């Protein structure tokens, strides 16, 4: 081996050491593995009534979600709670809507109702067949 | 000359670094994948018990995540904010919609009022984050 070849060989081998690079890359990898959120988020729109297409929506039924079940929006708080299946039966019994109107069921969250209770109530209604649900907020006097 | 080329390309003994190259390749690929596909979420400054339920998956957009505690406190990017300050901050950063990460026990009416205020401030669409129901 000539002197020129030997010096070229040693220069190549004595290049930048890879070990610190690997260290840093591994640390980055561990950071991303711990901090990353890879799951696809499930979400649900929180559009209050009138948020969009307010011109054509037609309110057909209106209920309040209470901690015990559903109550008519206009009724007293003391009435017996209504089941989701009863509301769904009412919804299905309504006459067909006008061609350019969107029938909706309005839900309002009663006093002391948490987000989980409201979402469970919506899920029960949707499972019973009511698909067009709009939320409205309660305005306390 | 021939002997030199052979030494350089063909019969060179593999060094330790050369043996590590495939590993580094794979680790870099995993790193790039994670960087591209992951969402980095700053944890809220309070505990949140997520709302359970089924919804529809959000698309590719990255909405601003606003945390709402059971007591109705708001936080964005790990910082507690009042409602007015939150709207100011979100407007300045012009994010694509808002995702509310509300506590299951948070008052539904308060959360809905917040959603309406955010949509009225042109920060919509406002959606609620749901987590898969836990098997009990």
Coordinates of C-alpha atoms in Angstrom, one line a residue:
Chain A
X1 CA 0.0 0.0 0.0
X2 CA 1.4 3.3 -1.0
X3 CA 1.7 6.3 1.3
X4 CA -1.0 8.2 -0.7
X5 CA -3.5 5.3 -0.4
X6 CA -2.9 4.8 3.3
X7 CA -3.4 8.5 4.1
X8 CA -6.7 8.6 2.0
X9 CA -8.0 5.5 3.8
X10 CA -7.2 6.8 7.3
X11 CA -8.8 10.2 6.5
X12 CA -12.0 8.5 5.4
X13 CA -12.2 6.4 8.6
X14 CA -11.3 9.3 10.8
X15 CA -14.3 11.2 9.6
X16 CA -17.1 12.5 11.9
X17 CA -18.0 9.9 14.5
X18 CA -21.6 8.7 14.1
X19 CA -22.1 7.9 17.8
X20 CA -23.1 11.4 19.0
X21 CA -25.4 11.7 16.0
X22 CA -27.1 8.5 16.9
X23 CA -27.4 9.7 20.5
X24 CA -29.2 12.9 19.4
X25 CA -31.5 11.1 17.0
X26 CA -32.5 8.6 19.6
X27 CA -33.2 11.4 22.1
X28 CA -35.4 13.1 19.4
X29 CA -37.1 9.8 18.7
X30 CA -37.9 9.2 22.4
X31 CA -39.2 12.8 22.8
X32 CA -41.5 12.4 19.8
X33 CA -42.7 9.0 21.0
X34 CA -43.6 10.4 24.4
X35 CA -45.0 13.7 23.3
X36 CA -46.8 12.8 20.1
X37 CA -50.6 12.2 20.0
X38 CA -51.2 9.8 17.1
X39 CA -54.8 9.0 17.7
X40 CA -57.4 10.5 15.4
X41 CA -59.6 12.8 17.4
X42 CA -63.3 12.1 17.5
X43 CA -65.3 15.3 17.6
X44 CA -68.8 16.6 17.5
X45 CA -69.9 20.0 16.3
X46 CA -71.1 22.4 19.0
X47 CA -73.0 24.7 16.7
X48 CA -75.7 26.4 18.7
X49 CA -79.0 26.9 16.8
X50 CA -78.9 29.6 14.2
X51 CA -75.2 29.2 13.8
X52 CA -75.6 28.2 10.2
X53 CA -78.4 28.1 7.7
X54 CA -80.7 29.8 10.2
X55 CA -83.2 30.8 7.5
X56 CA -84.4 27.3 6.7
X57 CA -84.3 25.5 10.0
X58 CA -87.7 24.6 11.2
X59 CA -87.9 23.8 14.9
X60 CA -90.2 20.9 15.4
X61 CA -89.5 19.7 18.9
X62 CA -87.8 21.4 21.8
X63 CA -86.6 19.6 24.9
X64 CA -84.4 20.4 27.9
X65 CA -81.9 17.8 29.0
X66 CA -82.0 17.4 32.8
X67 CA -80.0 15.2 35.1
X68 CA -82.9 12.7 35.1
X69 CA -83.8 12.6 31.4
X70 CA -85.6 14.9 29.0
X71 CA -88.2 17.6 29.8
X72 CA -90.3 19.8 27.5
X73 CA -88.6 23.1 27.0
X74 CA -91.8 25.0 27.8
X75 CA -92.9 22.9 30.7
X76 CA -92.3 22.9 34.4
X77 CA -89.2 21.4 35.9
X78 CA -91.3 19.2 38.1
X79 CA -92.8 17.0 35.4
X80 CA -91.8 13.4 35.0
X81 CA -88.8 12.9 32.8
X82 CA -89.4 11.8 29.2
X83 CA -87.5 8.9 27.6
X84 CA -85.5 9.3 24.4
X85 CA -87.6 6.6 22.7
X86 CA -90.8 8.6 23.4
X87 CA -89.2 11.7 21.7
X88 CA -88.1 9.6 18.8
X89 CA -91.6 8.3 18.3
X90 CA -92.9 11.8 18.4
X91 CA -90.3 12.9 15.8
X92 CA -91.2 10.1 13.5
X93 CA -94.9 10.8 13.7
X94 CA -94.5 14.4 12.5
X95 CA -95.7 15.3 9.0
X96 CA -93.0 15.5 6.3
X97 CA -91.2 18.8 6.2
X98 CA -91.5 21.5 3.6
X99 CA -89.2 20.9 0.6
X100 CA -86.7 23.6 1.4
X101 CA -86.8 23.5 5.1
X102 CA -84.6 21.5 7.5
X103 CA -86.5 20.1 10.5
X104 CA -84.6 20.2 13.7
X105 CA -85.0 19.1 17.3
X106 CA -83.7 21.7 19.7
X107 CA -82.0 20.7 22.9
X108 CA -81.2 22.9 25.8
X109 CA -79.0 21.9 28.7
X110 CA -80.8 22.3 32.1
X111 CA -79.4 23.5 35.3
X112 CA -76.5 21.4 36.6
X113 CA -76.2 19.3 33.5
X114 CA -72.6 18.5 32.6
X115 CA -71.2 18.1 29.1
X116 CA -71.1 14.3 29.5
X117 CA -74.8 14.2 30.4
X118 CA -75.7 16.3 27.4
X119 CA -73.6 14.2 25.0
X120 CA -75.1 11.0 26.4
X121 CA -78.6 12.5 25.8
X122 CA -77.7 13.3 22.2
X123 CA -76.3 9.8 21.7
X124 CA -79.5 8.3 23.1
X125 CA -81.6 10.4 20.7
X126 CA -79.5 9.6 17.7
X127 CA -79.6 5.9 18.5
X128 CA -83.4 6.2 18.7
X129 CA -83.5 7.8 15.2
X130 CA -83.4 11.6 15.7
X131 CA -80.5 12.9 13.6
X132 CA -81.0 16.6 13.3
X133 CA -80.3 18.0 16.7
X134 CA -79.4 21.6 17.4
X135 CA -78.2 22.9 20.7
X136 CA -79.3 26.2 22.2
X137 CA -77.9 27.8 25.3
X138 CA -80.0 28.6 28.3
X139 CA -80.2 32.2 29.3
X140 CA -80.7 32.6 33.0
X141 CA -82.8 35.5 34.0
Chain B
X1 CA -3.8 0.9 -8.9
X2 CA -6.1 -2.1 -9.1
X3 CA -5.2 -3.1 -5.6
X4 CA -6.0 0.4 -4.3
X5 CA -9.5 0.5 -5.8
X6 CA -10.3 -2.9 -4.4
X7 CA -9.1 -1.9 -1.0
X8 CA -11.2 1.3 -1.2
X9 CA -14.6 -0.2 -2.4
X10 CA -14.6 -3.9 -2.4
X11 CA -12.7 -5.7 0.3
X12 CA -12.6 -2.9 2.9
X13 CA -13.3 -4.3 6.3
X14 CA -16.6 -2.8 7.6
X15 CA -16.0 -0.5 10.5
X16 CA -18.4 -0.2 13.5
X17 CA -19.9 2.9 12.0
X18 CA -20.7 1.2 8.7
X19 CA -22.6 -1.6 10.5
X20 CA -24.7 1.0 12.3
X21 CA -25.9 2.8 9.1
X22 CA -29.0 0.6 8.5
X23 CA -30.1 1.2 12.1
X24 CA -29.6 5.0 11.7
X25 CA -31.6 4.8 8.4
X26 CA -34.5 3.2 10.1
X27 CA -34.4 5.4 13.2
X28 CA -34.4 8.5 10.9
X29 CA -37.4 7.1 9.0
X30 CA -39.3 6.6 12.2
X31 CA -38.4 10.0 13.4
X32 CA -39.6 11.7 10.2
X33 CA -42.8 9.7 10.3
X34 CA -43.5 10.8 13.9
X35 CA -42.7 14.4 13.1
X36 CA -45.0 14.4 10.1
X37 CA -48.0 12.6 11.6
X38 CA -48.0 13.6 15.2
X39 CA -49.8 16.5 16.8
X40 CA -48.0 18.0 19.7
X41 CA -50.4 18.9 22.4
X42 CA -49.5 21.2 25.3
X43 CA -51.1 19.7 28.4
X44 CA -53.7 21.9 30.1
X45 CA -52.7 23.4 33.5
X46 CA -55.6 21.5 35.1
X47 CA -56.8 17.9 35.1
X48 CA -59.4 17.1 32.5
X49 CA -61.6 14.0 32.5
X50 CA -62.5 13.8 28.8
X51 CA -66.0 13.5 27.6
X52 CA -66.7 10.0 26.4
X53 CA -68.8 9.3 23.3
X54 CA -68.6 8.7 19.6
X55 CA -68.3 11.5 17.0
X56 CA -66.8 11.9 13.6
X57 CA -63.1 12.1 13.0
X58 CA -61.7 15.6 12.4
X59 CA -60.0 16.2 9.1
X60 CA -56.5 17.2 8.4
X61 CA -56.9 20.7 9.8
X62 CA -55.2 21.5 13.1
X63 CA -57.7 23.5 15.2
X64 CA -56.8 25.4 18.3
X65 CA -57.3 23.2 21.3
X66 CA -59.0 25.0 24.2
X67 CA -59.2 23.2 27.5
X68 CA -62.3 23.8 29.7
X69 CA -62.0 22.6 33.3
X70 CA -64.9 21.3 35.4
X71 CA -65.1 24.7 37.1
X72 CA -65.2 26.4 33.7
X73 CA -61.6 27.7 33.6
X74 CA -60.2 28.1 30.1
X75 CA -56.7 27.3 28.9
X76 CA -55.0 27.5 25.6
X77 CA -51.4 26.4 24.8
X78 CA -50.9 25.4 28.4
X79 CA -51.9 28.9 29.7
X80 CA -54.9 29.8 31.8
X81 CA -56.8 32.6 30.0
X82 CA -60.0 34.5 30.6
X83 CA -62.7 34.4 27.8
X84 CA -61.8 37.8 26.4
X85 CA -58.1 37.1 26.4
X86 CA -58.7 33.7 24.8
X87 CA -60.6 35.3 21.9
X88 CA -57.9 37.9 21.5
X89 CA -55.1 35.3 21.4
X90 CA -57.0 33.0 19.0
X91 CA -57.7 35.9 16.7
X92 CA -54.1 36.8 16.7
X93 CA -53.0 33.3 15.8
X94 CA -55.8 32.7 13.2
X95 CA -56.2 29.0 13.7
X96 CA -58.5 26.8 11.7
X97 CA -61.4 26.4 14.0
X98 CA -61.5 25.6 17.7
X99 CA -61.6 22.2 19.4
X100 CA -63.0 22.3 22.9
X101 CA -61.4 19.8 25.2
X102 CA -64.0 20.1 28.0
X103 CA -64.1 18.2 31.2
X104 CA -67.0 15.7 31.5
X105 CA -68.4 17.6 34.5
X106 CA -68.1 21.1 33.0
X107 CA -71.5 22.9 32.8
X108 CA -73.0 22.2 29.4
X109 CA -74.6 25.5 29.2
X110 CA -71.3 27.4 29.9
X111 CA -69.6 25.3 27.2
X112 CA -72.3 26.1 24.7
X113 CA -72.2 29.8 25.5
X114 CA -68.5 29.7 25.0
X115 CA -68.9 27.9 21.6
X116 CA -71.5 30.5 20.5
X117 CA -69.2 33.4 21.5
X118 CA -66.3 31.9 19.6
X119 CA -68.4 31.4 16.5
X120 CA -69.7 34.9 16.8
X121 CA -66.1 36.1 16.9
X122 CA -65.5 34.3 13.5
X123 CA -63.3 31.6 15.2
X124 CA -65.6 28.7 14.2
X125 CA -66.3 26.0 13.6
X126 CA -66.3 25.0 17.2
X127 CA -66.2 21.3 18.0
X128 CA -66.1 19.2 21.1
X129 CA -63.4 16.7 21.6
X130 CA -64.7 13.2 22.6
X131 CA -62.7 10.2 23.7
X132 CA -63.6 6.6 23.2
X133 CA -65.7 5.1 26.0
X134 CA -63.6 3.2 28.4
X135 CA -64.6 -0.4 28.9
X136 CA -65.5 -0.7 32.6

